[in-house]
Amino acid sequence: MQQPRHRIRSHRRPIALAGATALVIAAMASASTTLPGAGRATAGPAATTQDSALAPCRISAAMGVQMSEGMPTPPGYARSTGEIRALNLLIDFPDAEATEPAADRFAEFFPQTSDWFATSSYGRLDYRPEAPVEEWLRMPMPFTEYGIERGSPFEPGYRQLVEDLVAAADPEVDFSAYDLVNVLVTPNAGPSALDTVLSVTFSGNSDAPHADGVPLSNTSFVYSRQDDGSGSYAQTGYRVLPHENGHVFGLPDLYTMEGGGSVGHWDIMSEDWGANNDVLGWHKWKLGWLDNEQISCASRPGTSEHTLGPLATAGGTKLAFVPLSAQSGYAVEVRTPAGNDEAVCRPGVLIYKVSSDVDTGQGPVSVADATQDSGGCTRRPNVHAELSDAPFRPGQTFTDRANGVRISVLDEDGSGNYRIRISRP
């Protein structure tokens, strides 16, 4: 049974400490010319339910699992393709008054967030941020009285905060016109993100307060600044918002209480500090950014060969999947330093296990490391080093003896496509 309310809280802290653009208070379209028309947007790849050849690879959502990796994405989340209107409300408090123009805070996240989604989705998500209230909205209570801390539940503090921001914005905002809400909090409210990350998303929340006849069921709150002191904040600080909005679209946290050790920097849902990164191919299929024709399902016993193109480029086969059960399997894709993947230092074939019966934040995805205990190939701040060289290269083989699965990388052609061989019982 899908949980009616999802509280996604961050345990993230930066892995290592190393040493704005113009505001558009209006709808903003990305530069892509291949955006689909509005009105046909859906949450997740609904078409996969009609493709019998892919059915074994379309692992199902497990009952009672919060933010399951299974397909399809259940109702209640924001649409993940087509035109998405994102309402941005900028708020401060009597005990934490904003010290900069609201336009400056908005410019920390846009148009960067829109561009990130356009690139990751191959233009299939037209993310349009709007800020109809151009000034800070002052909340009636001091920040401390809302009782907001890391891990705070929706009741009672966040409910009160949502009710207060609705009351403040409602004269100028038609909430029914938007698909999701971003609450951009003045950075001086609450602790530094270096100490405690408060940014949080409540998604699929049918119990949320209503405004203009709709529930504010998909709302992200962004606090402080994810500034590690390295001088890269202007380029990387916005990335907390694509992470939080990932929850609004139904994606789970891939980091665990121990940090990003199961996925590393291979998905923004694992690490959103540091250099730019993309999402996994499994997530792109789940969100409807990859077509069924771009998925190769290795469900039959025996040996099969598959050719995969780099995930960063549009078109062609992008993902091979080896189902192990109705709720788990191995995903195989090619990652290169292109698109949103800035930190890839060892291009190659990334192999990872997806488990739809594991809760958000508990490790629903685990990456196989082709070079275990190597220390990695990067020293970039806030990039998990050990898994940075996880991809498999030609001549290397991943083996799961317990399930009898072997995935071998055969060769790479001049266009960066990789040929792999999958053997399974």
Coordinates of C-alpha atoms in Angstrom, one line a residue:
M1 CA 0.0 0.0 0.0
Q2 CA 1.4 3.3 -1.0
Q3 CA 2.0 5.7 1.9
P4 CA -0.4 8.7 1.7
R5 CA 2.3 11.1 2.8
H6 CA 6.1 11.0 2.2
R7 CA 8.6 13.0 4.2
I8 CA 11.9 12.9 2.5
R9 CA 14.6 14.3 4.8
S10 CA 18.3 14.7 4.2
H11 CA 21.0 13.2 6.2
R12 CA 23.5 14.6 3.8
R13 CA 26.6 16.4 4.9
P14 CA 29.5 17.2 2.5
I15 CA 31.9 14.4 2.1
A16 CA 34.9 16.6 2.0
L17 CA 35.4 20.3 2.7
A18 CA 37.4 22.2 0.1
G19 CA 38.3 25.4 0.0
A20 CA 23.9 34.6 -10.1
T21 CA 22.2 35.0 -13.0
A22 CA 19.3 37.4 -13.9
L23 CA 16.0 36.8 -12.4
V24 CA 13.0 36.0 -14.5
I25 CA 9.8 36.3 -12.5
A26 CA 7.7 34.6 -15.1
A27 CA 7.4 31.3 -17.0
M28 CA 10.7 30.2 -18.3
A29 CA 11.2 27.6 -21.0
S30 CA 14.4 25.7 -21.6
A31 CA 16.4 26.2 -24.8
S32 CA 15.4 22.8 -26.1
T33 CA 13.4 22.6 -29.3
T34 CA 12.2 19.1 -28.8
L35 CA 9.9 19.6 -25.9
P36 CA 6.6 17.7 -26.1
G37 CA 3.4 19.5 -26.1
A38 CA 1.7 20.3 -22.8
G39 CA -1.3 18.3 -21.6
R40 CA 0.1 14.8 -22.3
A41 CA 2.4 14.8 -19.3
T42 CA 2.3 11.7 -17.1
A43 CA 4.1 10.5 -14.1
G44 CA 6.4 7.6 -15.2
P45 CA 6.5 5.5 -18.3
A46 CA 2.8 4.4 -18.5
A47 CA 3.4 2.8 -21.9
T48 CA 5.5 0.1 -20.3
T49 CA 2.3 -1.5 -19.0
Q50 CA 1.3 -2.3 -22.6
D51 CA 4.7 -3.8 -23.7
S52 CA 4.7 -7.5 -22.9
A53 CA 8.3 -8.0 -23.9
L54 CA 9.4 -5.5 -21.2
A55 CA 7.0 -6.8 -18.5
P56 CA 9.6 -9.0 -16.8
C57 CA 12.0 -6.1 -16.5
R58 CA 9.4 -3.6 -15.2
I59 CA 9.8 -4.6 -11.6
S60 CA 6.8 -3.8 -9.5
A61 CA 6.4 -1.5 -6.5
A62 CA 6.4 -3.4 -3.3
M63 CA 3.5 -2.9 -0.9
G64 CA 4.2 -0.6 2.0
V65 CA 7.5 0.6 0.7
Q66 CA 8.1 4.3 0.9
M67 CA 9.1 5.8 -2.5
S68 CA 9.6 2.4 -4.2
E69 CA 11.8 2.1 -7.2
G70 CA 9.1 -0.1 -8.8
M71 CA 7.0 0.8 -11.9
P72 CA 4.8 2.5 -12.6
T73 CA 5.1 5.5 -10.3
P74 CA 1.9 5.6 -8.3
P75 CA -0.7 8.5 -8.5
G76 CA -0.2 11.5 -6.3
Y77 CA 3.2 12.6 -7.5
A78 CA 3.9 15.5 -9.9
R79 CA 4.0 14.7 -13.6
S80 CA 7.5 14.0 -14.9
T81 CA 7.2 14.8 -18.6
G82 CA 5.7 17.7 -20.6
E83 CA 5.2 21.2 -19.3
I84 CA 5.6 21.5 -15.5
R85 CA 4.7 24.8 -13.8
A86 CA 6.7 25.2 -10.6
L87 CA 5.5 27.8 -8.1
N88 CA 8.3 29.4 -6.1
L89 CA 7.6 31.2 -2.9
L90 CA 10.4 33.1 -1.1
I91 CA 9.8 33.4 2.6
D92 CA 11.5 34.9 5.7
F93 CA 10.6 35.3 9.4
P94 CA 10.5 37.9 12.1
D95 CA 13.5 36.4 13.8
A96 CA 15.3 35.7 10.4
E97 CA 14.7 38.6 8.1
A98 CA 16.1 38.3 4.6
T99 CA 19.3 40.3 4.1
E100 CA 19.2 40.2 0.3
P101 CA 16.6 40.8 -2.4
A102 CA 14.3 37.9 -3.2
A103 CA 15.5 38.1 -6.8
D104 CA 19.0 37.1 -5.7
R105 CA 17.7 34.0 -3.9
F106 CA 15.6 33.0 -6.9
A107 CA 18.6 33.4 -9.2
E108 CA 20.6 30.8 -7.1
F109 CA 18.3 28.2 -8.6
F110 CA 17.1 29.4 -12.0
P111 CA 17.5 29.0 -14.9
Q112 CA 20.0 26.3 -13.7
T113 CA 17.4 23.9 -12.4
S114 CA 15.3 24.2 -15.6
D115 CA 18.4 23.6 -17.7
W116 CA 19.4 20.5 -15.6
F117 CA 16.0 18.9 -16.1
A118 CA 16.0 19.7 -19.9
T119 CA 19.4 18.1 -20.3
S120 CA 18.6 15.0 -18.1
S121 CA 15.2 14.4 -19.7
Y122 CA 16.4 15.0 -23.3
G123 CA 14.0 17.9 -23.5
R124 CA 11.0 15.8 -22.3
L125 CA 10.5 17.8 -19.1
D126 CA 9.8 21.5 -19.8
Y127 CA 10.3 22.9 -16.2
R128 CA 8.9 26.4 -16.0
P129 CA 9.6 28.2 -12.7
E130 CA 7.4 31.1 -11.8
A131 CA 7.5 33.5 -8.8
P132 CA 4.4 35.6 -9.0
V133 CA 5.2 37.3 -5.7
E134 CA 8.4 39.2 -6.4
E135 CA 9.2 40.0 -2.8
W136 CA 9.9 38.1 0.4
L137 CA 6.8 36.7 2.1
R138 CA 7.1 37.4 5.9
M139 CA 5.7 34.6 8.0
P140 CA 3.7 35.6 11.1
M141 CA 5.6 33.5 13.5
P142 CA 9.4 33.4 14.3
F143 CA 11.2 30.5 12.6
T144 CA 12.0 29.0 16.0
E145 CA 8.3 28.7 16.9
Y146 CA 7.6 26.4 14.0
G147 CA 9.8 23.8 15.6
I148 CA 11.5 22.8 12.4
E149 CA 14.5 20.6 12.7
R150 CA 16.1 17.9 10.6
G151 CA 13.6 15.0 10.5
S152 CA 10.6 17.1 11.6
P153 CA 7.3 15.5 10.6
F154 CA 4.7 17.4 8.7
E155 CA 2.6 17.8 11.8
P156 CA 2.4 20.2 13.4
G157 CA 5.2 22.6 12.3
Y158 CA 5.2 22.2 8.6
R159 CA 1.4 22.2 8.4
Q160 CA 1.3 25.5 10.2
L161 CA 4.1 26.9 7.9
V162 CA 2.2 25.8 4.8
E163 CA -1.0 27.4 6.1
D164 CA 0.8 30.6 6.9
L165 CA 2.5 30.9 3.5
V166 CA -0.8 30.1 1.7
A167 CA -2.4 32.9 3.7
A168 CA 0.4 35.3 2.7
A169 CA 0.5 34.4 -1.0
D170 CA -3.1 33.6 -1.8
P171 CA -4.1 37.2 -2.8
E172 CA -1.5 37.1 -5.6
V173 CA -1.3 33.3 -6.4
D174 CA -3.6 30.9 -8.1
F175 CA -2.3 27.6 -6.6
S176 CA -4.4 25.5 -8.8
A177 CA -2.3 26.6 -11.8
Y178 CA 0.8 24.8 -10.6
D179 CA 2.2 21.3 -10.6
L180 CA 4.6 21.6 -7.6
V181 CA 5.7 24.2 -5.1
N182 CA 9.2 25.2 -4.1
V183 CA 9.5 27.1 -0.8
L184 CA 12.9 29.0 -1.0
V185 CA 13.6 30.0 2.6
T186 CA 15.9 32.9 3.4
P187 CA 19.4 31.3 3.9
N188 CA 19.8 32.8 7.4
A189 CA 16.8 30.8 8.9
G190 CA 18.1 27.7 10.7
P191 CA 21.5 26.2 10.8
S192 CA 24.1 26.2 8.1
A193 CA 23.8 23.2 5.7
L194 CA 27.4 22.4 6.6
D195 CA 26.1 21.5 10.1
T196 CA 22.5 20.3 9.4
V197 CA 20.7 19.9 6.1
L198 CA 17.1 20.9 6.6
S199 CA 16.0 20.9 3.0
V200 CA 13.0 18.5 2.7
T201 CA 10.2 17.4 0.4
F202 CA 6.7 16.3 1.2
S203 CA 5.4 14.4 -1.8
G204 CA 2.2 12.6 -2.6
N205 CA 0.9 14.3 0.5
S206 CA -2.9 14.1 0.2
D207 CA -3.3 15.4 3.8
A208 CA -1.6 18.7 2.9
P209 CA -3.6 22.0 3.3
H210 CA -5.6 23.1 0.3
A211 CA -5.5 26.3 -1.6
D212 CA -7.7 27.3 -4.6
G213 CA -9.3 23.9 -4.4
V214 CA -6.1 21.8 -4.7
P215 CA -3.9 20.2 -2.0
L216 CA -0.3 21.4 -1.8
S217 CA 0.7 17.7 -2.0
N218 CA 4.1 18.1 -3.7
T219 CA 6.1 20.8 -1.9
S220 CA 9.9 21.1 -1.5
F221 CA 11.5 23.3 1.1
V222 CA 15.1 24.6 0.6
Y223 CA 17.1 26.1 3.5
S224 CA 20.6 27.6 3.9
R225 CA 23.1 27.1 1.1
Q226 CA 25.0 24.0 0.1
D227 CA 28.3 25.9 0.0
D228 CA 31.4 23.8 0.9
G229 CA 33.8 26.8 0.7
S230 CA 35.5 25.6 -2.5
G231 CA 34.3 28.6 -4.5
S232 CA 32.0 26.5 -6.7
Y233 CA 28.6 27.5 -5.1
A234 CA 27.5 29.6 -8.1
Q235 CA 27.9 26.6 -10.3
T236 CA 26.7 23.8 -8.0
G237 CA 24.6 25.3 -5.2
Y238 CA 21.3 25.0 -7.1
R239 CA 21.6 21.2 -7.3
V240 CA 19.7 20.7 -4.0
L241 CA 16.5 21.7 -5.8
P242 CA 16.7 19.1 -8.6
H243 CA 17.3 16.5 -5.9
E244 CA 14.3 17.7 -3.8
N245 CA 12.1 17.9 -6.9
G246 CA 13.2 14.3 -7.8
H247 CA 11.1 13.3 -4.7
V248 CA 8.2 15.2 -6.1
F249 CA 8.4 13.1 -9.2
G250 CA 8.6 9.9 -7.1
L251 CA 12.3 9.2 -6.8
P252 CA 13.8 7.9 -3.5
D253 CA 16.9 9.0 -1.6
L254 CA 19.8 6.8 -2.7
Y255 CA 22.2 7.8 0.1
T256 CA 21.9 6.0 3.4
M257 CA 22.6 6.9 7.0
E258 CA 26.3 6.1 6.2
G259 CA 26.3 8.5 3.2
G260 CA 26.6 7.9 -0.5
G261 CA 28.5 4.7 -0.3
S262 CA 26.0 2.5 -2.2
V263 CA 25.6 4.7 -5.3
G264 CA 28.2 7.4 -5.0
H265 CA 28.0 10.3 -7.4
W266 CA 26.2 8.4 -10.1
D267 CA 22.8 9.9 -9.3
I268 CA 21.8 13.3 -7.9
M269 CA 19.4 11.4 -5.6
S270 CA 22.6 10.0 -3.9
E271 CA 24.8 13.1 -3.9
D272 CA 23.7 16.6 -4.7
W273 CA 26.8 18.5 -3.4
G274 CA 29.8 19.0 -5.6
A275 CA 30.2 18.6 -9.3
N276 CA 27.2 18.2 -11.5
N277 CA 25.8 14.7 -12.0
D278 CA 22.8 13.0 -13.7
V279 CA 20.3 10.4 -12.7
L280 CA 20.6 6.7 -13.4
G281 CA 19.1 5.2 -16.6
W282 CA 16.6 3.3 -14.5
H283 CA 15.3 6.6 -13.1
K284 CA 15.1 8.0 -16.6
W285 CA 12.9 5.1 -17.7
K286 CA 10.8 5.3 -14.6
L287 CA 10.2 9.0 -15.2
G288 CA 9.3 8.5 -18.9
W289 CA 12.5 10.1 -20.2
L290 CA 13.5 6.9 -22.0
D291 CA 11.2 5.1 -24.5
N292 CA 10.4 1.4 -24.2
E293 CA 12.3 1.0 -27.5
Q294 CA 15.5 2.2 -25.7
I295 CA 15.3 -0.6 -23.1
S296 CA 16.8 -4.1 -23.7
C297 CA 15.2 -6.7 -21.4
A298 CA 17.4 -9.8 -20.7
S299 CA 14.8 -12.0 -19.1
R300 CA 15.2 -15.2 -21.0
P301 CA 17.7 -18.0 -20.0
G302 CA 20.9 -18.2 -21.9
T303 CA 23.3 -15.7 -23.4
S304 CA 22.5 -12.5 -25.2
E305 CA 24.4 -9.5 -26.6
H306 CA 23.4 -5.9 -26.3
T307 CA 24.8 -2.6 -27.6
L308 CA 24.4 0.4 -25.4
G309 CA 25.0 4.0 -26.2
P310 CA 26.1 6.7 -23.7
L311 CA 23.3 7.7 -21.4
A312 CA 24.1 11.4 -21.9
T313 CA 23.1 11.4 -25.6
A314 CA 19.6 11.2 -26.9
G315 CA 18.4 8.2 -29.0
G316 CA 19.4 4.6 -29.2
T317 CA 19.4 1.8 -26.7
K318 CA 20.4 3.2 -23.3
L319 CA 19.6 0.5 -20.7
A320 CA 19.8 -3.3 -20.4
F321 CA 18.0 -4.9 -17.5
V322 CA 18.4 -8.4 -16.0
P323 CA 15.4 -9.2 -13.8
L324 CA 16.2 -11.4 -10.8
S325 CA 12.7 -11.4 -9.3
A326 CA 9.5 -9.4 -9.5
Q327 CA 11.1 -6.8 -7.3
S328 CA 14.8 -6.7 -8.2
G329 CA 17.3 -6.9 -11.0
Y330 CA 20.5 -5.5 -12.5
A331 CA 20.5 -2.4 -14.7
V332 CA 23.4 -1.8 -17.1
E333 CA 24.2 1.5 -18.8
V334 CA 27.0 3.6 -20.3
R335 CA 28.3 6.7 -18.4
T336 CA 30.6 9.3 -19.9
P337 CA 31.7 12.8 -19.0
A338 CA 28.9 14.5 -21.0
G339 CA 25.5 16.1 -20.4
N340 CA 25.0 16.5 -16.7
D341 CA 27.8 14.1 -15.8
E342 CA 30.6 16.5 -15.1
A343 CA 32.6 14.3 -12.7
V344 CA 32.9 11.0 -14.6
C345 CA 36.7 10.1 -14.6
R346 CA 36.4 6.5 -15.8
P347 CA 33.9 6.2 -18.6
G348 CA 32.4 2.8 -19.1
V349 CA 29.6 0.4 -18.3
L350 CA 27.9 1.0 -15.0
I351 CA 26.1 -2.0 -13.4
Y352 CA 23.8 -1.7 -10.4
K353 CA 21.1 -3.6 -8.6
V354 CA 17.7 -2.1 -8.2
S355 CA 15.4 -3.3 -5.4
S356 CA 11.8 -2.1 -5.3
D357 CA 11.2 -3.6 -1.9
V358 CA 13.7 -1.3 -0.1
D359 CA 12.6 2.0 1.4
T360 CA 13.9 5.4 0.5
G361 CA 17.2 6.1 2.3
Q362 CA 17.8 2.4 3.0
G363 CA 19.7 1.5 -0.1
P364 CA 17.2 0.6 -2.9
V365 CA 20.1 0.9 -5.4
S366 CA 23.6 -0.5 -5.1
V367 CA 26.4 0.1 -7.7
A368 CA 28.8 -2.7 -8.5
D369 CA 32.5 -1.5 -8.3
A370 CA 34.7 -2.8 -11.1
T371 CA 37.8 -1.7 -9.2
Q372 CA 37.1 -2.5 -5.6
D373 CA 39.3 -0.8 -2.9
S374 CA 41.1 1.3 -5.5
G375 CA 40.4 4.6 -3.8
G376 CA 38.8 5.9 -7.0
C377 CA 39.9 8.1 -9.8
T378 CA 38.9 11.6 -8.6
R379 CA 39.6 13.9 -5.7
R380 CA 36.9 16.4 -6.4
P381 CA 35.3 17.7 -3.2
N382 CA 32.0 16.1 -2.3
V383 CA 32.3 13.3 -4.9
H384 CA 32.4 9.8 -3.4
A385 CA 35.8 8.7 -4.5
E386 CA 35.7 5.0 -4.1
L387 CA 32.9 4.5 -6.6
S388 CA 34.1 7.1 -9.0
D389 CA 35.9 4.4 -11.0
A390 CA 33.1 1.8 -10.7
P391 CA 32.3 1.4 -14.4
F392 CA 33.4 -1.8 -16.2
R393 CA 35.7 -1.5 -19.2
P394 CA 36.2 -3.9 -22.2
G395 CA 37.6 -7.2 -21.0
Q396 CA 36.0 -7.0 -17.5
T397 CA 33.1 -9.1 -16.2
F398 CA 30.6 -8.7 -13.4
T399 CA 29.6 -12.0 -11.8
D400 CA 26.7 -12.7 -9.4
R401 CA 27.4 -16.3 -8.5
A402 CA 24.4 -16.6 -6.2
N403 CA 22.0 -15.9 -9.1
G404 CA 24.2 -17.2 -11.9
V405 CA 24.4 -13.9 -13.7
R406 CA 27.5 -12.8 -15.7
I407 CA 27.7 -9.4 -17.5
S408 CA 30.8 -9.0 -19.7
V409 CA 31.9 -5.9 -21.5
L410 CA 33.2 -7.0 -24.9
D411 CA 34.3 -3.8 -26.7
E412 CA 33.7 -0.1 -27.4
D413 CA 33.3 1.3 -30.9
G414 CA 34.5 4.6 -32.2
S415 CA 31.2 6.3 -31.3
G416 CA 31.4 5.4 -27.6
N417 CA 28.9 2.5 -27.9
Y418 CA 29.6 -0.6 -25.7
R419 CA 28.8 -4.2 -26.6
I420 CA 28.0 -6.4 -23.6
R421 CA 27.2 -10.0 -23.2
I422 CA 24.7 -11.2 -20.5
S423 CA 24.5 -14.8 -19.4
R424 CA 21.8 -15.9 -17.0
P425 CA 20.1 -19.2 -16.0

